[in-house]
Amino acid sequence: MNHTPRIREKWSKGQLCVGTQITLAEATVSELYGEAGFDFVWIDMEHSAMTIVDAAAHVRAARASGTAAWIRVPSDDPVVVKPILELHPSAVIVPRIDSVERAESAISSCRYPPRGVRGYGPTRGVRYGMLPFEEYLAQVDEEMMVIIQIEHINAVKDIDNIVNVPGIDSITVGPFDLSLSMNLPGQFSHPEVLGAVETIFRAGIKKNIPVGNSMGFDPAAIKKWIDLGLSWISCGDDWEILMENSKKMLDEIRDIASRK
């Protein structure tokens, strides 16, 4: 089952979708988050050591446990993106969007002609031959969203043109790379960085494009972005959540032991 229709329905009702990032290869992590009730998992193939075989297992585990599988691809290169698209995730997130041309390339790499340059050779998408290719082509764009990730100040300066690129299903940001491009590395609370992020989000919202943010767990910041009108939030990631909870448990046990 592809969970994109459920995501789109929640967005149409103004409901927030919540997910988290996956970097560990073991697909049990995606299954666990699905069972926990997350709307989607963000499977990261840009910065992790995850292989396409690992990603395929995550897609299966996520869908089986009731959550949408989103994959962040390494680049907008159609050769790189093509085999990942054949996993038929609910969405692909294309990083490092810094211009209209890069946004257009991202869309083109993910769509079949005449809209794009994607080569035809689906497997999971046609349910291994059970779905006629005519039906597949008619529904694939609805079942697999293209999310662009804006990560450079140059894109912020041209955001009104970028949001007019046809075929963008959602927009997110890469705050660290964005801050680096502004010579403010890691200063996420700096007024200029916050202003740039907000400019991106407001442009998408004005264009009726769902926007979302990937961030750590910060209740005040989450409320700020929800109040602005975000459609989705990806909060934390697997290794971070595992480390924080493991360290907290270990510290509490050691504190109990020290009071003997």
PDB file of C-alpha atoms in Angstrom:
ATOM      1  CA  MET A   1       0.000   0.000   0.000  1.00  0.00           C
ATOM      2  CA  ASN A   2       1.247   3.491  -0.868  1.00  0.00           C
ATOM      3  CA  HIS A   3       0.449   5.936   1.930  1.00  0.00           C
ATOM      4  CA  THR A   4       0.694   9.147  -0.124  1.00  0.00           C
ATOM      5  CA  PRO A   5      -3.112   9.555  -0.470  1.00  0.00           C
ATOM      6  CA  ARG A   6      -3.425   9.523   3.327  1.00  0.00           C
ATOM      7  CA  ILE A   7      -0.683  12.146   3.645  1.00  0.00           C
ATOM      8  CA  ARG A   8      -2.318  14.353   1.015  1.00  0.00           C
ATOM      9  CA  GLU A   9      -5.709  13.981   2.708  1.00  0.00           C
ATOM     10  CA  LYS A  10      -4.305  15.120   6.054  1.00  0.00           C
ATOM     11  CA  TRP A  11      -2.673  18.106   4.396  1.00  0.00           C
ATOM     12  CA  SER A  12      -5.934  19.032   2.666  1.00  0.00           C
ATOM     13  CA  LYS A  13      -7.600  19.115   6.088  1.00  0.00           C
ATOM     14  CA  GLY A  14      -4.844  21.264   7.582  1.00  0.00           C
ATOM     15  CA  GLN A  15      -3.562  18.408   9.735  1.00  0.00           C
ATOM     16  CA  LEU A  16       0.123  18.095  10.622  1.00  0.00           C
ATOM     17  CA  CYS A  17       2.089  15.018   9.539  1.00  0.00           C
ATOM     18  CA  VAL A  18       4.980  13.935  11.760  1.00  0.00           C
ATOM     19  CA  GLY A  19       7.986  11.816  10.853  1.00  0.00           C
ATOM     20  CA  THR A  20      11.578  11.132  11.797  1.00  0.00           C
ATOM     21  CA  GLN A  21      14.827  10.451   9.961  1.00  0.00           C
ATOM     22  CA  ILE A  22      16.338   7.030   9.383  1.00  0.00           C
ATOM     23  CA  THR A  23      20.086   6.583   8.922  1.00  0.00           C
ATOM     24  CA  LEU A  24      20.687   3.097  10.341  1.00  0.00           C
ATOM     25  CA  ALA A  25      20.646   0.215   7.871  1.00  0.00           C
ATOM     26  CA  GLU A  26      18.445  -2.129   9.914  1.00  0.00           C
ATOM     27  CA  ALA A  27      14.866  -1.961   8.570  1.00  0.00           C
ATOM     28  CA  THR A  28      13.437  -2.829  11.976  1.00  0.00           C
ATOM     29  CA  VAL A  29      13.879   0.860  12.811  1.00  0.00           C
ATOM     30  CA  SER A  30      11.332   1.891  10.168  1.00  0.00           C
ATOM     31  CA  GLU A  31       8.968  -0.857  11.282  1.00  0.00           C
ATOM     32  CA  LEU A  32       9.243   0.368  14.866  1.00  0.00           C
ATOM     33  CA  TYR A  33       8.456   3.967  13.936  1.00  0.00           C
ATOM     34  CA  GLY A  34       5.512   2.814  11.883  1.00  0.00           C
ATOM     35  CA  GLU A  35       4.148   0.865  14.818  1.00  0.00           C
ATOM     36  CA  ALA A  36       4.677   3.930  17.020  1.00  0.00           C
ATOM     37  CA  GLY A  37       2.330   5.857  14.755  1.00  0.00           C
ATOM     38  CA  PHE A  38       4.562   8.194  12.750  1.00  0.00           C
ATOM     39  CA  ASP A  39       3.035   9.423   9.489  1.00  0.00           C
ATOM     40  CA  PHE A  40       6.284   8.955   7.563  1.00  0.00           C
ATOM     41  CA  VAL A  41       9.936   8.016   7.883  1.00  0.00           C
ATOM     42  CA  TRP A  42      12.635  10.042   6.118  1.00  0.00           C
ATOM     43  CA  ILE A  43      15.099   7.427   4.838  1.00  0.00           C
ATOM     44  CA  ASP A  44      18.423   9.193   4.312  1.00  0.00           C
ATOM     45  CA  MET A  45      20.547   8.046   1.383  1.00  0.00           C
ATOM     46  CA  GLU A  46      22.450  11.331   1.148  1.00  0.00           C
ATOM     47  CA  HIS A  47      24.537  11.292   4.327  1.00  0.00           C
ATOM     48  CA  SER A  48      24.278   7.729   5.644  1.00  0.00           C
ATOM     49  CA  ALA A  49      26.099   4.543   4.643  1.00  0.00           C
ATOM     50  CA  MET A  50      22.774   3.017   3.607  1.00  0.00           C
ATOM     51  CA  THR A  51      22.754   0.976   0.393  1.00  0.00           C
ATOM     52  CA  ILE A  52      19.862   0.699  -2.014  1.00  0.00           C
ATOM     53  CA  VAL A  53      19.232  -2.813  -0.675  1.00  0.00           C
ATOM     54  CA  ASP A  54      18.938  -1.349   2.825  1.00  0.00           C
ATOM     55  CA  ALA A  55      16.591   1.358   1.543  1.00  0.00           C
ATOM     56  CA  ALA A  56      14.380  -1.233  -0.173  1.00  0.00           C
ATOM     57  CA  ALA A  57      14.008  -3.082   3.127  1.00  0.00           C
ATOM     58  CA  HIS A  58      13.091   0.163   4.888  1.00  0.00           C
ATOM     59  CA  VAL A  59      10.400   0.923   2.291  1.00  0.00           C
ATOM     60  CA  ARG A  60       8.850  -2.516   2.784  1.00  0.00           C
ATOM     61  CA  ALA A  61       9.018  -2.298   6.580  1.00  0.00           C
ATOM     62  CA  ALA A  62       7.539   1.189   6.670  1.00  0.00           C
ATOM     63  CA  ARG A  63       4.616   0.366   4.431  1.00  0.00           C
ATOM     64  CA  ALA A  64       3.892  -2.885   6.244  1.00  0.00           C
ATOM     65  CA  SER A  65       3.665  -1.046   9.560  1.00  0.00           C
ATOM     66  CA  GLY A  66       1.457   1.730   8.211  1.00  0.00           C
ATOM     67  CA  THR A  67       3.789   4.652   7.556  1.00  0.00           C
ATOM     68  CA  ALA A  68       4.849   6.437   4.378  1.00  0.00           C
ATOM     69  CA  ALA A  69       8.410   5.898   3.156  1.00  0.00           C
ATOM     70  CA  TRP A  70      10.214   9.048   2.018  1.00  0.00           C
ATOM     71  CA  ILE A  71      13.737   8.715   0.646  1.00  0.00           C
ATOM     72  CA  ARG A  72      16.258  11.546   0.471  1.00  0.00           C
ATOM     73  CA  VAL A  73      18.312  10.846  -2.638  1.00  0.00           C
ATOM     74  CA  PRO A  74      21.985  11.874  -2.958  1.00  0.00           C
ATOM     75  CA  SER A  75      21.444  14.323  -5.813  1.00  0.00           C
ATOM     76  CA  ASP A  76      19.188  15.407  -8.682  1.00  0.00           C
ATOM     77  CA  ASP A  77      21.258  13.410 -11.209  1.00  0.00           C
ATOM     78  CA  PRO A  78      18.766  11.222 -13.145  1.00  0.00           C
ATOM     79  CA  VAL A  79      21.246   8.325 -13.254  1.00  0.00           C
ATOM     80  CA  VAL A  80      21.615   8.396  -9.463  1.00  0.00           C
ATOM     81  CA  VAL A  81      17.915   8.895  -8.781  1.00  0.00           C
ATOM     82  CA  LYS A  82      16.545   6.290 -11.208  1.00  0.00           C
ATOM     83  CA  PRO A  83      17.166   3.050  -9.260  1.00  0.00           C
ATOM     84  CA  ILE A  84      15.915   4.676  -6.060  1.00  0.00           C
ATOM     85  CA  LEU A  85      12.680   5.658  -7.790  1.00  0.00           C
ATOM     86  CA  GLU A  86      12.166   2.000  -8.682  1.00  0.00           C
ATOM     87  CA  LEU A  87      11.742   1.274  -4.962  1.00  0.00           C
ATOM     88  CA  HIS A  88       8.485   3.255  -5.374  1.00  0.00           C
ATOM     89  CA  PRO A  89       8.676   5.237  -2.136  1.00  0.00           C
ATOM     90  CA  SER A  90       5.865   7.570  -1.189  1.00  0.00           C
ATOM     91  CA  ALA A  91       8.167  10.535  -1.770  1.00  0.00           C
ATOM     92  CA  VAL A  92      11.680  11.438  -2.795  1.00  0.00           C
ATOM     93  CA  ILE A  93      13.462  14.384  -1.197  1.00  0.00           C
ATOM     94  CA  VAL A  94      15.982  16.037  -3.524  1.00  0.00           C
ATOM     95  CA  PRO A  95      18.668  17.990  -1.636  1.00  0.00           C
ATOM     96  CA  ARG A  96      20.919  20.966  -2.427  1.00  0.00           C
ATOM     97  CA  ILE A  97      18.370  22.960  -4.406  1.00  0.00           C
ATOM     98  CA  ASP A  98      19.971  26.356  -4.967  1.00  0.00           C
ATOM     99  CA  SER A  99      18.320  27.670  -8.145  1.00  0.00           C
ATOM    100  CA  VAL A 100      15.371  27.399 -10.513  1.00  0.00           C
ATOM    101  CA  GLU A 101      17.489  25.227 -12.785  1.00  0.00           C
ATOM    102  CA  ARG A 102      18.281  22.765  -9.990  1.00  0.00           C
ATOM    103  CA  ALA A 103      14.625  22.599  -8.987  1.00  0.00           C
ATOM    104  CA  GLU A 104      13.657  21.902 -12.603  1.00  0.00           C
ATOM    105  CA  SER A 105      16.323  19.188 -12.799  1.00  0.00           C
ATOM    106  CA  ALA A 106      14.962  17.548  -9.637  1.00  0.00           C
ATOM    107  CA  ILE A 107      11.454  17.355 -11.061  1.00  0.00           C
ATOM    108  CA  SER A 108      12.657  16.194 -14.471  1.00  0.00           C
ATOM    109  CA  SER A 109      14.763  13.373 -13.006  1.00  0.00           C
ATOM    110  CA  CYS A 110      11.737  12.000 -11.143  1.00  0.00           C
ATOM    111  CA  ARG A 111       9.106  12.159 -13.890  1.00  0.00           C
ATOM    112  CA  TYR A 112       8.591  10.252 -17.123  1.00  0.00           C
ATOM    113  CA  PRO A 113       8.482  12.034 -20.502  1.00  0.00           C
ATOM    114  CA  PRO A 114       7.050  14.400 -21.537  1.00  0.00           C
ATOM    115  CA  ARG A 115       7.287  15.939 -18.036  1.00  0.00           C
ATOM    116  CA  GLY A 116      10.796  14.660 -17.399  1.00  0.00           C
ATOM    117  CA  VAL A 117      13.622  12.328 -18.372  1.00  0.00           C
ATOM    118  CA  ARG A 118      13.078   9.334 -16.104  1.00  0.00           C
ATOM    119  CA  GLY A 119      13.748   6.037 -17.869  1.00  0.00           C
ATOM    120  CA  TYR A 120      11.038   3.384 -17.780  1.00  0.00           C
ATOM    121  CA  GLY A 121      11.690   0.115 -15.938  1.00  0.00           C
ATOM    122  CA  PRO A 122       9.486  -0.180 -12.829  1.00  0.00           C
ATOM    123  CA  THR A 123       9.264  -3.304 -10.683  1.00  0.00           C
ATOM    124  CA  ARG A 124       7.652  -2.558  -7.328  1.00  0.00           C
ATOM    125  CA  GLY A 125       5.673   0.284  -8.892  1.00  0.00           C
ATOM    126  CA  VAL A 126       3.833  -2.081 -11.234  1.00  0.00           C
ATOM    127  CA  ARG A 127       3.496  -4.668  -8.466  1.00  0.00           C
ATOM    128  CA  TYR A 128       5.836  -7.003 -10.324  1.00  0.00           C
ATOM    129  CA  GLY A 129       3.634  -7.072 -13.408  1.00  0.00           C
ATOM    130  CA  MET A 130       0.244  -7.205 -11.676  1.00  0.00           C
ATOM    131  CA  LEU A 131      -0.519  -3.555 -12.539  1.00  0.00           C
ATOM    132  CA  PRO A 132      -0.857  -2.673 -16.260  1.00  0.00           C
ATOM    133  CA  PHE A 133       1.653  -0.026 -17.288  1.00  0.00           C
ATOM    134  CA  GLU A 134      -1.155   2.293 -18.452  1.00  0.00           C
ATOM    135  CA  GLU A 135      -2.605   2.353 -14.934  1.00  0.00           C
ATOM    136  CA  TYR A 136       0.830   2.746 -13.400  1.00  0.00           C
ATOM    137  CA  LEU A 137       1.670   5.763 -15.584  1.00  0.00           C
ATOM    138  CA  ALA A 138      -1.704   7.322 -14.783  1.00  0.00           C
ATOM    139  CA  GLN A 139      -1.162   7.168 -11.031  1.00  0.00           C
ATOM    140  CA  VAL A 140       2.602   7.232 -10.414  1.00  0.00           C
ATOM    141  CA  ASP A 141       2.838  11.022 -10.082  1.00  0.00           C
ATOM    142  CA  GLU A 142       0.114  10.998  -7.442  1.00  0.00           C
ATOM    143  CA  GLU A 143       1.648   8.095  -5.548  1.00  0.00           C
ATOM    144  CA  MET A 144       5.219   9.403  -5.467  1.00  0.00           C
ATOM    145  CA  MET A 145       5.785  13.011  -4.431  1.00  0.00           C
ATOM    146  CA  VAL A 146       8.829  15.125  -5.222  1.00  0.00           C
ATOM    147  CA  ILE A 147      10.002  17.228  -2.292  1.00  0.00           C
ATOM    148  CA  ILE A 148      12.744  19.795  -2.902  1.00  0.00           C
ATOM    149  CA  GLN A 149      15.167  20.706  -0.125  1.00  0.00           C
ATOM    150  CA  ILE A 150      16.432  24.278  -0.313  1.00  0.00           C
ATOM    151  CA  GLU A 151      19.888  24.629   1.207  1.00  0.00           C
ATOM    152  CA  HIS A 152      21.533  27.802  -0.117  1.00  0.00           C
ATOM    153  CA  ILE A 153      21.043  31.540   0.320  1.00  0.00           C
ATOM    154  CA  ASN A 154      21.021  31.961  -3.477  1.00  0.00           C
ATOM    155  CA  ALA A 155      17.793  29.965  -3.561  1.00  0.00           C
ATOM    156  CA  VAL A 156      16.286  32.162  -0.864  1.00  0.00           C
ATOM    157  CA  LYS A 157      16.988  35.216  -3.006  1.00  0.00           C
ATOM    158  CA  ASP A 158      15.179  33.567  -5.945  1.00  0.00           C
ATOM    159  CA  ILE A 159      12.508  31.731  -3.957  1.00  0.00           C
ATOM    160  CA  ASP A 160       9.545  33.399  -5.692  1.00  0.00           C
ATOM    161  CA  ASN A 161      10.692  31.938  -9.016  1.00  0.00           C
ATOM    162  CA  ILE A 162      11.602  28.548  -7.558  1.00  0.00           C
ATOM    163  CA  VAL A 163       8.119  27.983  -6.104  1.00  0.00           C
ATOM    164  CA  ASN A 164       6.692  28.574  -9.582  1.00  0.00           C
ATOM    165  CA  VAL A 165       8.524  25.527 -10.999  1.00  0.00           C
ATOM    166  CA  PRO A 166       5.777  23.050 -12.017  1.00  0.00           C
ATOM    167  CA  GLY A 167       5.674  19.700 -10.270  1.00  0.00           C
ATOM    168  CA  ILE A 168       6.900  20.575  -6.771  1.00  0.00           C
ATOM    169  CA  ASP A 169       4.821  18.581  -4.288  1.00  0.00           C
ATOM    170  CA  SER A 170       6.422  19.941  -1.123  1.00  0.00           C
ATOM    171  CA  ILE A 171       9.301  22.120   0.054  1.00  0.00           C
ATOM    172  CA  THR A 172      11.693  21.765   2.955  1.00  0.00           C
ATOM    173  CA  VAL A 173      14.981  23.336   4.002  1.00  0.00           C
ATOM    174  CA  GLY A 174      18.463  22.202   4.965  1.00  0.00           C
ATOM    175  CA  PRO A 175      19.213  24.636   7.806  1.00  0.00           C
ATOM    176  CA  PHE A 176      22.842  23.674   8.357  1.00  0.00           C
ATOM    177  CA  ASP A 177      23.944  23.979   4.737  1.00  0.00           C
ATOM    178  CA  LEU A 178      21.825  27.119   4.455  1.00  0.00           C
ATOM    179  CA  SER A 179      23.608  28.633   7.458  1.00  0.00           C
ATOM    180  CA  LEU A 180      26.974  27.665   5.956  1.00  0.00           C
ATOM    181  CA  SER A 181      26.089  29.468   2.733  1.00  0.00           C
ATOM    182  CA  MET A 182      25.331  32.556   4.837  1.00  0.00           C
ATOM    183  CA  ASN A 183      28.672  32.333   6.691  1.00  0.00           C
ATOM    184  CA  LEU A 184      26.743  31.648   9.885  1.00  0.00           C
ATOM    185  CA  PRO A 185      27.553  27.940  10.403  1.00  0.00           C
ATOM    186  CA  GLY A 186      25.170  26.169  12.744  1.00  0.00           C
ATOM    187  CA  GLN A 187      23.644  29.426  14.036  1.00  0.00           C
ATOM    188  CA  PHE A 188      20.067  28.276  13.551  1.00  0.00           C
ATOM    189  CA  SER A 189      18.635  30.870  15.946  1.00  0.00           C
ATOM    190  CA  HIS A 190      20.451  33.758  14.284  1.00  0.00           C
ATOM    191  CA  PRO A 191      17.863  36.277  13.014  1.00  0.00           C
ATOM    192  CA  GLU A 192      19.240  36.147   9.472  1.00  0.00           C
ATOM    193  CA  VAL A 193      19.091  32.335   9.326  1.00  0.00           C
ATOM    194  CA  LEU A 194      15.626  32.237  10.864  1.00  0.00           C
ATOM    195  CA  GLY A 195      14.537  34.937   8.456  1.00  0.00           C
ATOM    196  CA  ALA A 196      15.829  32.988   5.456  1.00  0.00           C
ATOM    197  CA  VAL A 197      14.051  29.814   6.583  1.00  0.00           C
ATOM    198  CA  GLU A 198      10.838  31.708   7.192  1.00  0.00           C
ATOM    199  CA  THR A 199      11.098  33.340   3.754  1.00  0.00           C
ATOM    200  CA  ILE A 200      11.258  29.886   2.153  1.00  0.00           C
ATOM    201  CA  PHE A 201       8.299  28.597   4.124  1.00  0.00           C
ATOM    202  CA  ARG A 202       6.134  31.664   3.516  1.00  0.00           C
ATOM    203  CA  ALA A 203       6.793  31.522  -0.229  1.00  0.00           C
ATOM    204  CA  GLY A 204       5.685  27.883  -0.377  1.00  0.00           C
ATOM    205  CA  ILE A 205       2.603  28.489   1.753  1.00  0.00           C
ATOM    206  CA  LYS A 206       1.621  31.489  -0.372  1.00  0.00           C
ATOM    207  CA  LYS A 207       1.830  29.233  -3.449  1.00  0.00           C
ATOM    208  CA  ASN A 208      -0.283  26.547  -1.675  1.00  0.00           C
ATOM    209  CA  ILE A 209       2.654  24.127  -1.670  1.00  0.00           C
ATOM    210  CA  PRO A 210       2.905  22.055   1.527  1.00  0.00           C
ATOM    211  CA  VAL A 211       6.074  22.925   3.426  1.00  0.00           C
ATOM    212  CA  GLY A 212       7.878  21.027   6.148  1.00  0.00           C
ATOM    213  CA  ASN A 213      10.899  21.182   8.406  1.00  0.00           C
ATOM    214  CA  SER A 214      13.465  18.654   9.613  1.00  0.00           C
ATOM    215  CA  MET A 215      14.643  19.521  13.096  1.00  0.00           C
ATOM    216  CA  GLY A 216      15.535  18.360  16.573  1.00  0.00           C
ATOM    217  CA  PHE A 217      12.938  18.103  19.309  1.00  0.00           C
ATOM    218  CA  ASP A 218      12.385  21.703  20.416  1.00  0.00           C
ATOM    219  CA  PRO A 219       8.768  22.286  21.553  1.00  0.00           C
ATOM    220  CA  ALA A 220       8.979  26.077  21.253  1.00  0.00           C
ATOM    221  CA  ALA A 221      10.411  25.927  17.738  1.00  0.00           C
ATOM    222  CA  ILE A 222       7.906  23.257  16.706  1.00  0.00           C
ATOM    223  CA  LYS A 223       5.038  25.485  17.886  1.00  0.00           C
ATOM    224  CA  LYS A 224       6.496  28.441  15.972  1.00  0.00           C
ATOM    225  CA  TRP A 225       6.588  26.505  12.699  1.00  0.00           C
ATOM    226  CA  ILE A 226       3.177  24.919  13.211  1.00  0.00           C
ATOM    227  CA  ASP A 227       1.714  28.369  13.859  1.00  0.00           C
ATOM    228  CA  LEU A 228       3.322  29.585  10.633  1.00  0.00           C
ATOM    229  CA  GLY A 229       1.416  26.909   8.728  1.00  0.00           C
ATOM    230  CA  LEU A 230       3.774  23.974   8.168  1.00  0.00           C
ATOM    231  CA  SER A 231       2.203  20.779   6.853  1.00  0.00           C
ATOM    232  CA  TRP A 232       4.813  18.381   8.221  1.00  0.00           C
ATOM    233  CA  ILE A 233       7.726  18.085  10.628  1.00  0.00           C
ATOM    234  CA  SER A 234      10.482  15.477  10.722  1.00  0.00           C
ATOM    235  CA  CYS A 235      11.761  15.440  14.279  1.00  0.00           C
ATOM    236  CA  GLY A 236      15.102  13.928  15.278  1.00  0.00           C
ATOM    237  CA  ASP A 237      16.686  10.837  13.802  1.00  0.00           C
ATOM    238  CA  ASP A 238      17.253   7.253  14.811  1.00  0.00           C
ATOM    239  CA  TRP A 239      20.811   7.480  16.171  1.00  0.00           C
ATOM    240  CA  GLU A 240      20.084  10.725  18.016  1.00  0.00           C
ATOM    241  CA  ILE A 241      16.942   9.378  19.671  1.00  0.00           C
ATOM    242  CA  LEU A 242      18.744   6.139  20.551  1.00  0.00           C
ATOM    243  CA  MET A 243      21.738   7.973  22.022  1.00  0.00           C
ATOM    244  CA  GLU A 244      19.690  10.491  24.027  1.00  0.00           C
ATOM    245  CA  ASN A 245      17.421   7.877  25.568  1.00  0.00           C
ATOM    246  CA  SER A 246      20.258   5.439  26.212  1.00  0.00           C
ATOM    247  CA  LYS A 247      22.348   8.127  27.908  1.00  0.00           C
ATOM    248  CA  LYS A 248      19.384   9.303  29.969  1.00  0.00           C
ATOM    249  CA  MET A 249      18.633   5.763  31.153  1.00  0.00           C
ATOM    250  CA  LEU A 250      22.293   5.091  31.966  1.00  0.00           C
ATOM    251  CA  ASP A 251      22.644   8.348  33.910  1.00  0.00           C
ATOM    252  CA  GLU A 252      19.495   7.603  35.928  1.00  0.00           C
ATOM    253  CA  ILE A 253      20.687   4.092  36.798  1.00  0.00           C
ATOM    254  CA  ARG A 254      24.085   5.411  37.881  1.00  0.00           C
ATOM    255  CA  ASP A 255      22.374   8.128  39.951  1.00  0.00           C
ATOM    256  CA  ILE A 256      20.239   5.504  41.720  1.00  0.00           C
ATOM    257  CA  ALA A 257      23.311   3.388  42.357  1.00  0.00           C
ATOM    258  CA  SER A 258      25.264   6.339  43.777  1.00  0.00           C
ATOM    259  CA  ARG A 259      22.574   6.922  46.412  1.00  0.00           C
ATOM    260  CA  LYS A 260      23.010   3.500  48.026  1.00  0.00           C
TER     261      LYS A 260
END
